[in-house]
Amino acid sequence: PELSGGPAIDAVFRYAHAAWEDADHEALGGRLDADDETTKRLFGEVATGGIGDGGNELGMGRYHDIIVGHVPNGALLATTTRTAHVIACGVSNWGGYLLADVMALLARDAALAVRPQAQRDLLAKIVGWGAVDGVTKQNAPSIDGMPFETVHQQLIQEMEGIVTSELIPQNN
């Protein structure tokens, strides 16, 4: 496949593409993991990570047996693709927000925090392209069955407040 991003983006793209190719295009998840020889061939010894909420996301193979045993239809949807590190959360987007905000804190740059308006604009754009919510199956500005404006926006604002208060001195 054609690669066009920086080294980190290229590595993620290669991993996702290899996982898809290895899945025989039939399973909901791939079969690679952080210790797999294909992974090591593609990247050498690097840390891998995933973010998931239901069990079919890249990396959630680390919890395969738990998902099969405790998630409805777990045997059907559970991926076997493992990563060295996993952010497991109620909504995958929330894990992404968390990771981005932690990176902002590590970089000591509040401007890198996830912003509600940016996420609202992104969601509006993909809904405009025809994307549907994975839970409601509706072409609407919601994520995992929850409206952006009343659930996700509030969470992003709270997280942004934490990053901002940590990095921008407050007047007492």
PDB file of C-alpha atoms in Angstrom:
ATOM      1  CA  PRO A   1       0.000   0.000   0.000  1.00  0.00           C
ATOM      2  CA  GLU A   2       0.970   3.600  -0.605  1.00  0.00           C
ATOM      3  CA  LEU A   3       2.224   5.380   2.519  1.00  0.00           C
ATOM      4  CA  SER A   4       2.001   9.123   2.901  1.00  0.00           C
ATOM      5  CA  GLY A   5       2.350  10.089   6.577  1.00  0.00           C
ATOM      6  CA  GLY A   6       5.269  10.493   8.927  1.00  0.00           C
ATOM      7  CA  PRO A   7       7.091   7.484  10.389  1.00  0.00           C
ATOM      8  CA  ALA A   8       4.562   6.878  13.183  1.00  0.00           C
ATOM      9  CA  ILE A   9       1.576   7.122  10.839  1.00  0.00           C
ATOM     10  CA  ASP A  10       3.295   4.852   8.340  1.00  0.00           C
ATOM     11  CA  ALA A  11       3.978   2.262  11.061  1.00  0.00           C
ATOM     12  CA  VAL A  12       0.344   2.262  12.214  1.00  0.00           C
ATOM     13  CA  PHE A  13      -0.843   1.993   8.613  1.00  0.00           C
ATOM     14  CA  ARG A  14       1.490  -0.933   7.875  1.00  0.00           C
ATOM     15  CA  TYR A  15       0.356  -2.744  11.028  1.00  0.00           C
ATOM     16  CA  ALA A  16      -3.349  -2.245  10.299  1.00  0.00           C
ATOM     17  CA  HIS A  17      -2.893  -3.306   6.669  1.00  0.00           C
ATOM     18  CA  ALA A  18      -0.957  -6.429   7.661  1.00  0.00           C
ATOM     19  CA  ALA A  19      -3.603  -7.327  10.261  1.00  0.00           C
ATOM     20  CA  TRP A  20      -6.315  -6.974   7.599  1.00  0.00           C
ATOM     21  CA  GLU A  21      -4.401  -9.068   5.078  1.00  0.00           C
ATOM     22  CA  ASP A  22      -3.760 -11.732   7.697  1.00  0.00           C
ATOM     23  CA  ALA A  23      -7.449 -11.896   8.658  1.00  0.00           C
ATOM     24  CA  ASP A  24      -8.424 -13.486   5.311  1.00  0.00           C
ATOM     25  CA  HIS A  25     -10.912 -10.612   4.930  1.00  0.00           C
ATOM     26  CA  GLU A  26     -13.507 -12.717   6.784  1.00  0.00           C
ATOM     27  CA  ALA A  27     -12.937 -12.149  10.491  1.00  0.00           C
ATOM     28  CA  LEU A  28     -13.904  -8.956  12.296  1.00  0.00           C
ATOM     29  CA  GLY A  29     -10.386  -8.706  13.744  1.00  0.00           C
ATOM     30  CA  GLY A  30      -6.875  -9.586  12.631  1.00  0.00           C
ATOM     31  CA  ARG A  31      -4.471 -12.247  13.808  1.00  0.00           C
ATOM     32  CA  LEU A  32      -1.275 -10.347  14.444  1.00  0.00           C
ATOM     33  CA  ASP A  33      -0.016  -9.407  17.863  1.00  0.00           C
ATOM     34  CA  ALA A  34       2.849  -7.571  19.481  1.00  0.00           C
ATOM     35  CA  ASP A  35       4.914 -10.763  19.710  1.00  0.00           C
ATOM     36  CA  ASP A  36       4.077 -12.023  16.211  1.00  0.00           C
ATOM     37  CA  GLU A  37       6.920 -12.581  13.743  1.00  0.00           C
ATOM     38  CA  THR A  38       5.155 -10.470  11.083  1.00  0.00           C
ATOM     39  CA  THR A  39       4.924  -7.589  13.532  1.00  0.00           C
ATOM     40  CA  LYS A  40       8.605  -7.930  14.388  1.00  0.00           C
ATOM     41  CA  ARG A  41       9.497  -8.100  10.677  1.00  0.00           C
ATOM     42  CA  LEU A  42       7.516  -4.937   9.931  1.00  0.00           C
ATOM     43  CA  PHE A  43       8.645  -2.885  12.906  1.00  0.00           C
ATOM     44  CA  GLY A  44      11.416  -4.614  14.793  1.00  0.00           C
ATOM     45  CA  GLU A  45      11.145  -4.439  18.553  1.00  0.00           C
ATOM     46  CA  VAL A  46       8.767  -1.519  19.071  1.00  0.00           C
ATOM     47  CA  ALA A  47       6.003  -0.863  21.554  1.00  0.00           C
ATOM     48  CA  THR A  48       2.536  -1.384  20.129  1.00  0.00           C
ATOM     49  CA  GLY A  49      -0.731  -0.037  21.455  1.00  0.00           C
ATOM     50  CA  GLY A  50      -4.434  -0.211  20.847  1.00  0.00           C
ATOM     51  CA  ILE A  51      -7.637   1.451  22.031  1.00  0.00           C
ATOM     52  CA  GLY A  52     -10.842  -0.508  22.325  1.00  0.00           C
ATOM     53  CA  ASP A  53     -14.272  -0.696  23.863  1.00  0.00           C
ATOM     54  CA  GLY A  54     -15.998  -3.818  22.623  1.00  0.00           C
ATOM     55  CA  GLY A  55     -13.422  -6.423  21.789  1.00  0.00           C
ATOM     56  CA  ASN A  56     -13.051  -6.223  18.011  1.00  0.00           C
ATOM     57  CA  GLU A  57     -10.526  -3.371  17.994  1.00  0.00           C
ATOM     58  CA  LEU A  58      -6.830  -3.713  17.251  1.00  0.00           C
ATOM     59  CA  GLY A  59      -5.087  -4.680  20.481  1.00  0.00           C
ATOM     60  CA  MET A  60      -8.077  -6.097  22.326  1.00  0.00           C
ATOM     61  CA  GLY A  61      -6.818  -9.608  21.548  1.00  0.00           C
ATOM     62  CA  ARG A  62      -4.902  -9.236  24.796  1.00  0.00           C
ATOM     63  CA  TYR A  63      -8.316  -9.785  26.457  1.00  0.00           C
ATOM     64  CA  HIS A  64      -9.642 -12.347  23.958  1.00  0.00           C
ATOM     65  CA  ASP A  65     -10.726 -14.984  26.485  1.00  0.00           C
ATOM     66  CA  ILE A  66     -12.414 -12.412  28.725  1.00  0.00           C
ATOM     67  CA  ILE A  67     -14.308 -10.955  25.761  1.00  0.00           C
ATOM     68  CA  VAL A  68     -15.400 -14.388  24.554  1.00  0.00           C
ATOM     69  CA  GLY A  69     -16.615 -15.266  28.039  1.00  0.00           C
ATOM     70  CA  HIS A  70     -18.295 -12.017  29.067  1.00  0.00           C
ATOM     71  CA  VAL A  71     -19.279  -9.887  26.053  1.00  0.00           C
ATOM     72  CA  PRO A  72     -22.480 -10.678  24.150  1.00  0.00           C
ATOM     73  CA  ASN A  73     -21.468 -12.358  20.860  1.00  0.00           C
ATOM     74  CA  GLY A  74     -17.891 -12.236  22.124  1.00  0.00           C
ATOM     75  CA  ALA A  75     -16.872 -15.397  20.281  1.00  0.00           C
ATOM     76  CA  LEU A  76     -17.974 -13.797  17.002  1.00  0.00           C
ATOM     77  CA  LEU A  77     -16.430 -10.368  17.440  1.00  0.00           C
ATOM     78  CA  ALA A  78     -13.341 -10.906  19.623  1.00  0.00           C
ATOM     79  CA  THR A  79     -10.147 -10.078  17.797  1.00  0.00           C
ATOM     80  CA  THR A  80      -6.985 -12.054  18.374  1.00  0.00           C
ATOM     81  CA  THR A  81      -4.807  -9.080  17.441  1.00  0.00           C
ATOM     82  CA  ARG A  82      -2.777  -8.199  20.540  1.00  0.00           C
ATOM     83  CA  THR A  83      -0.694  -5.162  21.305  1.00  0.00           C
ATOM     84  CA  ALA A  84       1.770  -4.631  24.118  1.00  0.00           C
ATOM     85  CA  HIS A  85      -0.412  -1.896  25.628  1.00  0.00           C
ATOM     86  CA  VAL A  86      -4.177  -1.408  25.521  1.00  0.00           C
ATOM     87  CA  ILE A  87      -6.427   1.435  26.590  1.00  0.00           C
ATOM     88  CA  ALA A  88      -9.705  -0.341  27.295  1.00  0.00           C
ATOM     89  CA  CYS A  89     -12.585   2.053  27.835  1.00  0.00           C
ATOM     90  CA  GLY A  90     -16.352   2.410  27.564  1.00  0.00           C
ATOM     91  CA  VAL A  91     -16.102   4.240  24.227  1.00  0.00           C
ATOM     92  CA  SER A  92     -13.022   3.973  22.007  1.00  0.00           C
ATOM     93  CA  ASN A  93     -13.155   7.686  21.204  1.00  0.00           C
ATOM     94  CA  TRP A  94     -12.748   8.433  24.911  1.00  0.00           C
ATOM     95  CA  GLY A  95      -9.550   6.396  24.965  1.00  0.00           C
ATOM     96  CA  GLY A  96      -8.316   8.393  21.983  1.00  0.00           C
ATOM     97  CA  TYR A  97      -9.106  11.655  23.749  1.00  0.00           C
ATOM     98  CA  LEU A  98      -7.265  10.388  26.825  1.00  0.00           C
ATOM     99  CA  LEU A  99      -4.187   9.416  24.833  1.00  0.00           C
ATOM    100  CA  ALA A 100      -4.108  12.746  22.999  1.00  0.00           C
ATOM    101  CA  ASP A 101      -4.511  14.708  26.231  1.00  0.00           C
ATOM    102  CA  VAL A 102      -1.788  12.723  27.987  1.00  0.00           C
ATOM    103  CA  MET A 103       0.488  13.505  25.026  1.00  0.00           C
ATOM    104  CA  ALA A 104      -0.393  17.203  25.434  1.00  0.00           C
ATOM    105  CA  LEU A 105       0.556  16.982  29.114  1.00  0.00           C
ATOM    106  CA  LEU A 106       3.826  15.206  28.325  1.00  0.00           C
ATOM    107  CA  ALA A 107       4.637  17.813  25.666  1.00  0.00           C
ATOM    108  CA  ARG A 108       3.660  20.548  28.169  1.00  0.00           C
ATOM    109  CA  ASP A 109       1.500  22.136  25.431  1.00  0.00           C
ATOM    110  CA  ALA A 110      -2.157  22.863  26.240  1.00  0.00           C
ATOM    111  CA  ALA A 111      -2.760  23.730  22.573  1.00  0.00           C
ATOM    112  CA  LEU A 112      -2.462  20.004  21.791  1.00  0.00           C
ATOM    113  CA  ALA A 113      -5.438  19.089  24.013  1.00  0.00           C
ATOM    114  CA  VAL A 114      -8.525  17.676  22.307  1.00  0.00           C
ATOM    115  CA  ARG A 115     -10.999  20.484  21.636  1.00  0.00           C
ATOM    116  CA  PRO A 116     -14.798  20.041  21.541  1.00  0.00           C
ATOM    117  CA  GLN A 117     -15.227  22.196  18.430  1.00  0.00           C
ATOM    118  CA  ALA A 118     -12.586  20.249  16.497  1.00  0.00           C
ATOM    119  CA  GLN A 119     -14.265  16.950  17.376  1.00  0.00           C
ATOM    120  CA  ARG A 120     -17.710  18.370  16.535  1.00  0.00           C
ATOM    121  CA  ASP A 121     -16.411  19.538  13.144  1.00  0.00           C
ATOM    122  CA  LEU A 122     -14.789  16.174  12.444  1.00  0.00           C
ATOM    123  CA  LEU A 123     -17.963  14.288  13.367  1.00  0.00           C
ATOM    124  CA  ALA A 124     -20.076  16.603  11.189  1.00  0.00           C
ATOM    125  CA  LYS A 125     -17.720  16.011   8.270  1.00  0.00           C
ATOM    126  CA  ILE A 126     -17.835  12.209   8.467  1.00  0.00           C
ATOM    127  CA  VAL A 127     -21.621  12.231   9.025  1.00  0.00           C
ATOM    128  CA  GLY A 128     -21.814  14.388   5.897  1.00  0.00           C
ATOM    129  CA  TRP A 129     -19.871  11.698   4.055  1.00  0.00           C
ATOM    130  CA  GLY A 130     -22.484   9.147   5.113  1.00  0.00           C
ATOM    131  CA  ALA A 131     -20.936   7.611   8.240  1.00  0.00           C
ATOM    132  CA  VAL A 132     -23.340   5.949  10.649  1.00  0.00           C
ATOM    133  CA  ASP A 133     -23.196   5.446  14.395  1.00  0.00           C
ATOM    134  CA  GLY A 134     -22.084   1.888  15.104  1.00  0.00           C
ATOM    135  CA  VAL A 135     -24.811   1.383  17.725  1.00  0.00           C
ATOM    136  CA  THR A 136     -27.822   3.230  16.311  1.00  0.00           C
ATOM    137  CA  LYS A 137     -26.942   2.609  12.634  1.00  0.00           C
ATOM    138  CA  GLN A 138     -28.172   6.167  12.030  1.00  0.00           C
ATOM    139  CA  ASN A 139     -26.425   8.857  10.004  1.00  0.00           C
ATOM    140  CA  ALA A 140     -26.404  11.310  12.913  1.00  0.00           C
ATOM    141  CA  PRO A 141     -23.847  13.172  15.062  1.00  0.00           C
ATOM    142  CA  SER A 142     -23.590  10.523  17.744  1.00  0.00           C
ATOM    143  CA  ILE A 143     -20.909   8.090  18.882  1.00  0.00           C
ATOM    144  CA  ASP A 144     -21.777   4.645  20.216  1.00  0.00           C
ATOM    145  CA  GLY A 145     -25.423   5.625  20.545  1.00  0.00           C
ATOM    146  CA  MET A 146     -24.774   8.801  22.538  1.00  0.00           C
ATOM    147  CA  PRO A 147     -25.337  12.288  21.106  1.00  0.00           C
ATOM    148  CA  PHE A 148     -22.173  14.323  20.723  1.00  0.00           C
ATOM    149  CA  GLU A 149     -23.651  17.533  22.101  1.00  0.00           C
ATOM    150  CA  THR A 150     -24.877  16.103  25.412  1.00  0.00           C
ATOM    151  CA  VAL A 151     -22.322  13.391  26.228  1.00  0.00           C
ATOM    152  CA  HIS A 152     -19.057  13.536  24.307  1.00  0.00           C
ATOM    153  CA  GLN A 153     -18.748  17.317  24.238  1.00  0.00           C
ATOM    154  CA  GLN A 154     -19.084  17.488  28.020  1.00  0.00           C
ATOM    155  CA  LEU A 155     -16.417  14.826  28.540  1.00  0.00           C
ATOM    156  CA  ILE A 156     -14.019  16.568  26.142  1.00  0.00           C
ATOM    157  CA  GLN A 157     -14.592  19.898  27.918  1.00  0.00           C
ATOM    158  CA  GLU A 158     -13.852  18.311  31.289  1.00  0.00           C
ATOM    159  CA  MET A 159     -10.682  16.655  29.981  1.00  0.00           C
ATOM    160  CA  GLU A 160      -9.586  19.879  28.273  1.00  0.00           C
ATOM    161  CA  GLY A 161     -10.102  21.684  31.598  1.00  0.00           C
ATOM    162  CA  ILE A 162      -7.808  19.217  33.353  1.00  0.00           C
ATOM    163  CA  VAL A 163      -5.064  19.667  30.751  1.00  0.00           C
ATOM    164  CA  THR A 164      -5.431  23.436  30.751  1.00  0.00           C
ATOM    165  CA  SER A 165      -5.411  23.744  34.542  1.00  0.00           C
ATOM    166  CA  GLU A 166      -2.292  21.602  34.729  1.00  0.00           C
ATOM    167  CA  LEU A 167      -0.371  23.537  32.074  1.00  0.00           C
ATOM    168  CA  ILE A 168      -1.616  27.105  32.324  1.00  0.00           C
ATOM    169  CA  PRO A 169      -0.913  28.872  35.641  1.00  0.00           C
ATOM    170  CA  GLN A 170      -4.074  30.061  37.387  1.00  0.00           C
ATOM    171  CA  ASN A 171      -4.315  33.431  39.099  1.00  0.00           C
ATOM    172  CA  ASN A 172      -5.195  32.976  42.767  1.00  0.00           C
TER     173      ASN A 172
END
